[in-house]
Coordinates of C-alpha atoms in Angstrom, one line a residue:
X1 CA -68.0 -116.7 63.9
X2 CA -65.1 -118.4 65.5
X3 CA -63.7 -116.6 68.6
X4 CA -60.0 -115.7 68.3
X5 CA -59.0 -116.7 71.8
X6 CA -55.4 -115.4 71.4
X7 CA -56.9 -111.9 70.9
X8 CA -59.4 -112.4 73.8
X9 CA -56.6 -113.5 76.2
X10 CA -54.4 -110.7 75.0
X11 CA -57.1 -108.1 75.8
X12 CA -57.7 -109.6 79.2
X13 CA -54.0 -109.6 80.1
X14 CA -53.6 -106.2 78.7
X15 CA -56.2 -104.7 81.0
X16 CA -54.7 -106.5 84.0
X17 CA -51.3 -105.1 83.2
X18 CA -52.6 -101.6 82.4
X19 CA -53.9 -101.1 86.0
X20 CA -50.5 -100.8 87.7
X21 CA -48.4 -99.8 84.6
X22 CA -50.6 -97.0 83.1
X23 CA -54.0 -96.5 84.5
X24 CA -52.8 -95.4 88.0
X25 CA -50.4 -92.9 86.4
X26 CA -53.1 -91.5 84.3
X27 CA -55.4 -91.0 87.3
X28 CA -52.6 -89.1 89.1
X29 CA -52.0 -86.9 86.1
X30 CA -55.7 -86.3 85.7
X31 CA -56.0 -85.2 89.4
X32 CA -53.1 -82.8 88.7
X33 CA -54.1 -81.5 85.3
X34 CA -57.8 -82.1 85.1
X35 CA -59.0 -82.3 81.5
X36 CA -55.8 -80.8 80.3
X37 CA -54.4 -84.3 80.3
X38 CA -56.4 -84.8 77.1
X39 CA -55.1 -81.7 75.3
X40 CA -53.5 -82.3 71.9
X41 CA -52.4 -79.3 69.9
X42 CA -54.0 -78.9 66.5
X43 CA -51.4 -79.4 63.8
X44 CA -52.4 -78.7 60.2
X45 CA -49.1 -77.5 58.8
X46 CA -46.0 -79.8 58.7
X47 CA -42.8 -78.6 60.3
X48 CA -40.3 -77.1 57.8
X49 CA -37.9 -80.1 58.3
X50 CA -40.5 -82.4 56.8
X51 CA -40.8 -80.5 53.6
X52 CA -37.1 -79.8 53.2
X53 CA -36.2 -80.6 49.6
X54 CA -32.8 -82.0 50.6
X55 CA -34.5 -85.2 51.5
X56 CA -36.0 -85.8 48.1
X57 CA -39.4 -85.8 46.4
X58 CA -42.5 -86.8 48.2
X59 CA -44.5 -89.3 46.1
X60 CA -47.4 -91.7 46.3
X61 CA -48.0 -95.1 44.8
X62 CA -51.1 -97.3 45.0
X63 CA -50.1 -100.9 45.7
X64 CA -51.8 -103.9 47.3
X65 CA -55.0 -101.9 47.5
X66 CA -53.6 -98.9 49.5
X67 CA -51.8 -95.7 48.7
X68 CA -48.3 -95.5 50.1
X69 CA -46.3 -92.4 50.7
X70 CA -42.5 -92.4 50.2
X71 CA -39.6 -90.0 49.8
X72 CA -37.4 -90.6 46.8
X73 CA -33.9 -89.2 46.1
X74 CA -30.7 -90.0 44.3
X75 CA -30.1 -91.4 40.8
X76 CA -32.8 -93.9 39.7
X77 CA -30.2 -95.6 37.5
X78 CA -28.2 -96.6 40.6
X79 CA -28.8 -99.5 43.0
X80 CA -32.0 -99.2 45.0
X81 CA -32.0 -98.9 48.8
X82 CA -35.4 -99.0 50.5
X83 CA -35.6 -97.8 54.1
X84 CA -38.4 -99.0 56.3
X85 CA -39.1 -97.4 59.7
X86 CA -40.3 -98.7 63.0
X87 CA -42.8 -97.7 65.6
X88 CA -43.8 -95.0 66.5
X89 CA -41.8 -93.5 63.6
X90 CA -42.1 -92.8 59.9
X91 CA -39.8 -92.0 56.9
X92 CA -38.1 -89.1 58.7
X93 CA -36.3 -91.5 61.1
X94 CA -34.0 -92.2 58.2
X95 CA -33.2 -88.5 57.5
X96 CA -29.4 -89.0 58.2
X97 CA -29.2 -92.1 56.0
X98 CA -31.1 -90.4 53.2
X99 CA -28.6 -87.5 53.0
X100 CA -25.7 -89.9 53.1
X101 CA -26.7 -92.5 50.6
X102 CA -28.5 -90.4 48.0
X103 CA -25.1 -89.4 46.6
X104 CA -24.4 -92.9 45.3
X105 CA -27.7 -94.8 45.4
X106 CA -31.4 -94.6 44.5
X107 CA -32.9 -94.0 47.9
X108 CA -36.5 -94.6 48.9
X109 CA -37.8 -94.1 52.5
X110 CA -41.4 -95.2 52.8
X111 CA -44.2 -94.7 55.3
X112 CA -45.7 -98.1 56.0
X113 CA -49.5 -98.5 56.0
X114 CA -51.1 -96.8 58.9
X115 CA -48.3 -94.3 59.3
X116 CA -48.0 -90.6 58.5
X117 CA -49.2 -89.9 54.9
X118 CA -49.8 -93.5 53.8
X119 CA -53.4 -94.9 53.8
X120 CA -54.7 -96.0 57.2
X121 CA -57.2 -98.9 56.6
X122 CA -59.5 -99.7 59.6
X123 CA -59.4 -103.1 61.3
X124 CA -56.7 -105.1 63.1
X125 CA -56.6 -107.7 60.3
X126 CA -55.3 -105.1 57.8
X127 CA -52.1 -105.0 59.8
X128 CA -51.3 -108.7 59.3
X129 CA -47.6 -109.0 58.5
X130 CA -48.0 -110.4 55.0
X131 CA -49.8 -107.2 54.0
X132 CA -46.9 -105.0 54.8
X133 CA -44.5 -107.4 53.1
X134 CA -46.6 -107.3 49.9
X135 CA -46.8 -103.5 50.2
X136 CA -43.0 -103.3 49.9
X137 CA -43.0 -105.8 47.1
X138 CA -45.6 -103.8 45.2
X139 CA -43.7 -100.5 45.8
X140 CA -40.4 -101.9 44.5
X141 CA -42.0 -103.5 41.4
X142 CA -43.9 -100.2 40.8
X143 CA -40.5 -98.5 40.8
X144 CA -39.4 -100.8 38.0
X145 CA -36.9 -102.7 40.1
X146 CA -36.4 -106.5 40.5
X147 CA -33.6 -106.5 43.1
X148 CA -32.7 -104.1 45.9
X149 CA -31.2 -103.7 49.4
X150 CA -33.7 -103.5 52.2
X151 CA -32.8 -101.5 55.4
X152 CA -35.1 -101.6 58.3
X153 CA -35.5 -100.7 62.0
X154 CA -37.8 -102.0 64.8
X155 CA -41.2 -102.9 63.3
X156 CA -39.8 -102.3 59.9
X157 CA -37.3 -105.1 60.9
X158 CA -40.2 -107.5 61.6
X159 CA -41.5 -106.8 58.1
X160 CA -38.0 -107.0 56.6
X161 CA -37.1 -110.4 58.1
X162 CA -40.5 -111.7 56.8
X163 CA -39.8 -110.2 53.4
X164 CA -36.4 -111.9 53.3
X165 CA -38.2 -115.2 54.2
X166 CA -40.8 -115.0 51.5
X167 CA -39.0 -113.1 48.7
X168 CA -35.3 -113.8 49.1
X169 CA -34.6 -113.6 45.4
X170 CA -35.6 -109.9 45.4
X171 CA -32.9 -108.9 47.9
X172 CA -29.2 -108.2 47.3
X173 CA -28.7 -107.4 51.0
X174 CA -30.7 -107.2 54.2
X175 CA -29.8 -104.7 56.9
X176 CA -31.8 -104.8 60.2
X177 CA -31.3 -102.3 63.0
X178 CA -32.4 -103.2 66.5
X179 CA -34.8 -106.0 65.7
X180 CA -33.6 -109.5 66.3
X181 CA -34.6 -112.3 63.9
X182 CA -38.3 -112.9 64.6
X183 CA -37.9 -116.6 65.7
X184 CA -34.9 -115.8 67.9
X185 CA -37.0 -113.0 69.5
X186 CA -40.0 -115.2 70.1
X187 CA -37.8 -117.9 71.6
X188 CA -36.1 -115.5 74.0
X189 CA -39.5 -114.1 75.0
X190 CA -40.7 -117.6 75.8
X191 CA -37.6 -119.0 77.5
X192 CA -35.8 -115.9 78.9
X193 CA -37.0 -113.6 81.6
X194 CA -35.2 -110.6 80.3
X195 CA -37.0 -110.4 77.0
X196 CA -40.3 -111.4 78.5
X197 CA -40.1 -108.4 80.9
X198 CA -39.0 -106.0 78.2
X199 CA -42.0 -107.0 76.1
X200 CA -44.6 -105.9 78.7
X201 CA -45.9 -103.1 76.5
X202 CA -47.0 -105.5 73.8
X203 CA -49.4 -107.0 76.3
X204 CA -50.6 -103.5 77.3
X205 CA -51.2 -102.7 73.6
X206 CA -53.8 -105.5 73.3
X207 CA -56.2 -103.3 75.2
X208 CA -58.6 -101.3 73.1
X209 CA -58.5 -97.5 73.3
X210 CA -56.4 -97.1 76.5
X211 CA -53.0 -97.3 74.7
X212 CA -54.0 -94.7 72.2
X213 CA -55.2 -92.3 74.9
X214 CA -52.0 -92.9 76.9
X215 CA -49.8 -92.1 73.9
X216 CA -51.7 -89.0 73.1
X217 CA -52.0 -87.6 76.7
X218 CA -50.6 -84.2 77.4
X219 CA -50.0 -83.4 73.7
X220 CA -48.1 -86.6 73.1
X221 CA -45.7 -86.3 76.0
X222 CA -45.0 -89.9 75.3
X223 CA -42.4 -88.9 72.8
X224 CA -40.4 -87.3 75.6
X225 CA -40.3 -90.6 77.4
X226 CA -39.7 -92.7 74.3
X227 CA -36.7 -90.6 73.2
X228 CA -35.2 -89.8 76.6
X229 CA -32.2 -92.0 75.8
X230 CA -31.6 -90.4 72.4
X231 CA -30.4 -86.8 72.8
X232 CA -30.2 -86.4 69.0
X233 CA -34.0 -86.4 68.9
X234 CA -34.3 -82.7 69.9
X235 CA -37.4 -80.5 70.1
X236 CA -37.7 -80.0 66.3
X237 CA -37.5 -83.8 65.7
X238 CA -40.0 -84.5 68.4
X239 CA -42.4 -81.9 66.9
X240 CA -42.0 -83.7 63.5
X241 CA -43.1 -86.9 65.2
X242 CA -46.0 -85.3 66.9
X243 CA -47.2 -83.9 63.5
X244 CA -47.0 -87.4 62.0
X245 CA -49.0 -88.9 64.9
X246 CA -51.3 -86.0 65.4
X247 CA -54.6 -87.9 65.6
X248 CA -56.2 -90.9 67.3
X249 CA -56.5 -92.7 63.9
X250 CA -52.8 -92.9 63.4
X251 CA -52.1 -94.2 66.9
X252 CA -54.9 -96.8 66.5
X253 CA -53.7 -98.1 63.2
X254 CA -50.1 -98.3 64.1
X255 CA -50.8 -100.0 67.5
X256 CA -52.8 -102.5 65.5
X257 CA -49.5 -103.9 64.3
X258 CA -49.0 -105.3 67.8
X259 CA -52.6 -106.4 68.2
X260 CA -52.5 -108.5 65.1
X261 CA -49.5 -110.5 66.4
X262 CA -51.8 -112.1 69.0
X263 CA -54.4 -113.3 66.4
X264 CA -54.7 -116.8 65.1
X265 CA -53.9 -115.7 61.6
X266 CA -50.4 -114.6 62.7
X267 CA -49.8 -117.8 64.7
X268 CA -50.7 -119.9 61.8
X269 CA -48.6 -117.9 59.4
X270 CA -45.5 -118.4 61.5
X271 CA -46.1 -122.1 61.8
X272 CA -46.8 -122.6 58.1
X273 CA -43.7 -120.6 57.1
X274 CA -41.2 -121.5 59.8
X275 CA -38.8 -123.2 57.4
X276 CA -38.6 -120.2 55.2
X277 CA -37.3 -118.1 58.1
X278 CA -33.9 -119.7 57.8
X279 CA -32.7 -116.6 55.9
X280 CA -30.6 -117.1 52.8
X281 CA -30.0 -113.4 52.1
X282 CA -26.7 -111.9 53.3
X283 CA -27.6 -110.0 56.4
X284 CA -26.1 -107.2 58.5
X285 CA -27.6 -106.8 61.9
X286 CA -26.9 -103.6 63.8
X287 CA -27.9 -103.6 67.4
X288 CA -27.6 -100.9 70.1
X289 CA -26.9 -102.7 73.3
X290 CA -28.7 -100.2 75.5
X291 CA -32.1 -101.0 74.0
X292 CA -34.7 -101.1 76.7
X293 CA -37.2 -103.1 74.7
X294 CA -35.1 -105.8 73.1
X295 CA -32.4 -108.0 74.5
X296 CA -28.8 -108.5 73.3
X297 CA -29.3 -112.2 73.8
X298 CA -32.0 -112.3 71.1
X299 CA -29.8 -110.3 68.8
X300 CA -27.0 -112.8 69.2
X301 CA -29.3 -115.8 68.8
X302 CA -30.3 -114.4 65.4
X303 CA -27.2 -115.9 63.8
X304 CA -28.7 -119.4 64.1
X305 CA -31.4 -118.3 61.7
X306 CA -29.3 -116.6 59.0
X307 CA -26.9 -118.4 56.6
X308 CA -24.7 -115.4 56.0
X309 CA -24.9 -113.2 59.1
X310 CA -22.9 -110.3 60.5
X311 CA -23.7 -108.8 63.8
X312 CA -22.5 -105.3 64.9
X313 CA -23.1 -104.5 68.5
X314 CA -22.9 -100.8 69.5
X315 CA -22.1 -100.4 73.2
X316 CA -24.1 -97.7 75.0
X317 CA -26.4 -97.0 72.1
X318 CA -30.2 -97.0 72.5
X319 CA -32.9 -98.6 70.5
X320 CA -33.0 -95.5 68.2
X321 CA -29.7 -96.5 66.7
X322 CA -29.7 -94.9 63.3
X323 CA -30.7 -91.5 64.8
X324 CA -28.4 -91.7 67.8
X325 CA -25.3 -92.8 66.0
X326 CA -25.9 -92.0 62.3
X327 CA -22.3 -91.8 61.2
X328 CA -21.5 -95.3 62.7
X329 CA -24.6 -96.8 61.2
X330 CA -24.0 -95.2 57.8
X331 CA -20.4 -96.5 57.7
X332 CA -21.5 -100.0 58.7
X333 CA -24.2 -100.2 56.1
X334 CA -22.0 -98.7 53.4
X335 CA -19.1 -101.1 54.0
X336 CA -21.4 -104.0 54.1
X337 CA -23.1 -103.2 50.8
X338 CA -19.9 -102.3 49.0
X339 CA -18.1 -105.5 50.1
X340 CA -20.8 -107.7 48.6

């Protein structure tokens, strides 16, 4: 069997980085808390906010060999909007957009494979980018639609940019929140120190097991750190996230998204399809300038890879843009779609 050296090097670098970045902190917390650092509350009943009927009907569809969970609302005869979340999130990150757009659109907010109530196949290769793209394609076709607007955030944005590259004829509009065009992001990571430093966690995520344990430690206290720059994600919201990520399996499968990007199959895919990443779909890019993981420079550089591109920069807004400033984001999306 051929050795995937990209993955091997990623694991090695991840372990080196984990020593100062994570491992020492875990040791200190272990000395302070003892085995309590590994405590995770048993969660078997979803918080009420996740079953609130105002967000729509919870449904499942088997596509591309897996069962996807999605929340559907609005009039199925109206234009379709599909919302795709990032990491570590799930359909609920779009709660404010669901309520707003269901009045005039057919709204579907999905859980990508590995997340929340969707299937969680084992193995890093099952989180190769093309699989997630084809999941969306199968879901939309299963809904009986041929054309739709795709709205995405963070890792959902990686999938959305790739969907637009491979299946542009299926899209009426593309909206991407806080995820620069993939090629622009890779170029900034390679050539610019700011994005390279901001991407440190991707290297750490190449380690086996340790990232999952770090995220689960102290009953997933990681959500407090992740959402510290978004006051709208209050205790109820964070409890909803903890429920969706309540086990090791979910953390493992979703971190595999990052692990697969260091594999040869991903490198070859990007090389083979580079010309297609000159996006032909009209695109709105919304970017919170206070993002601690992604650079404004990469967001601005995205224009070179999109034929019809509009960038909206939101000053002082964090990575969690659609949750932190829902009214602004809703207005930008609505105006963009209606002015097509």
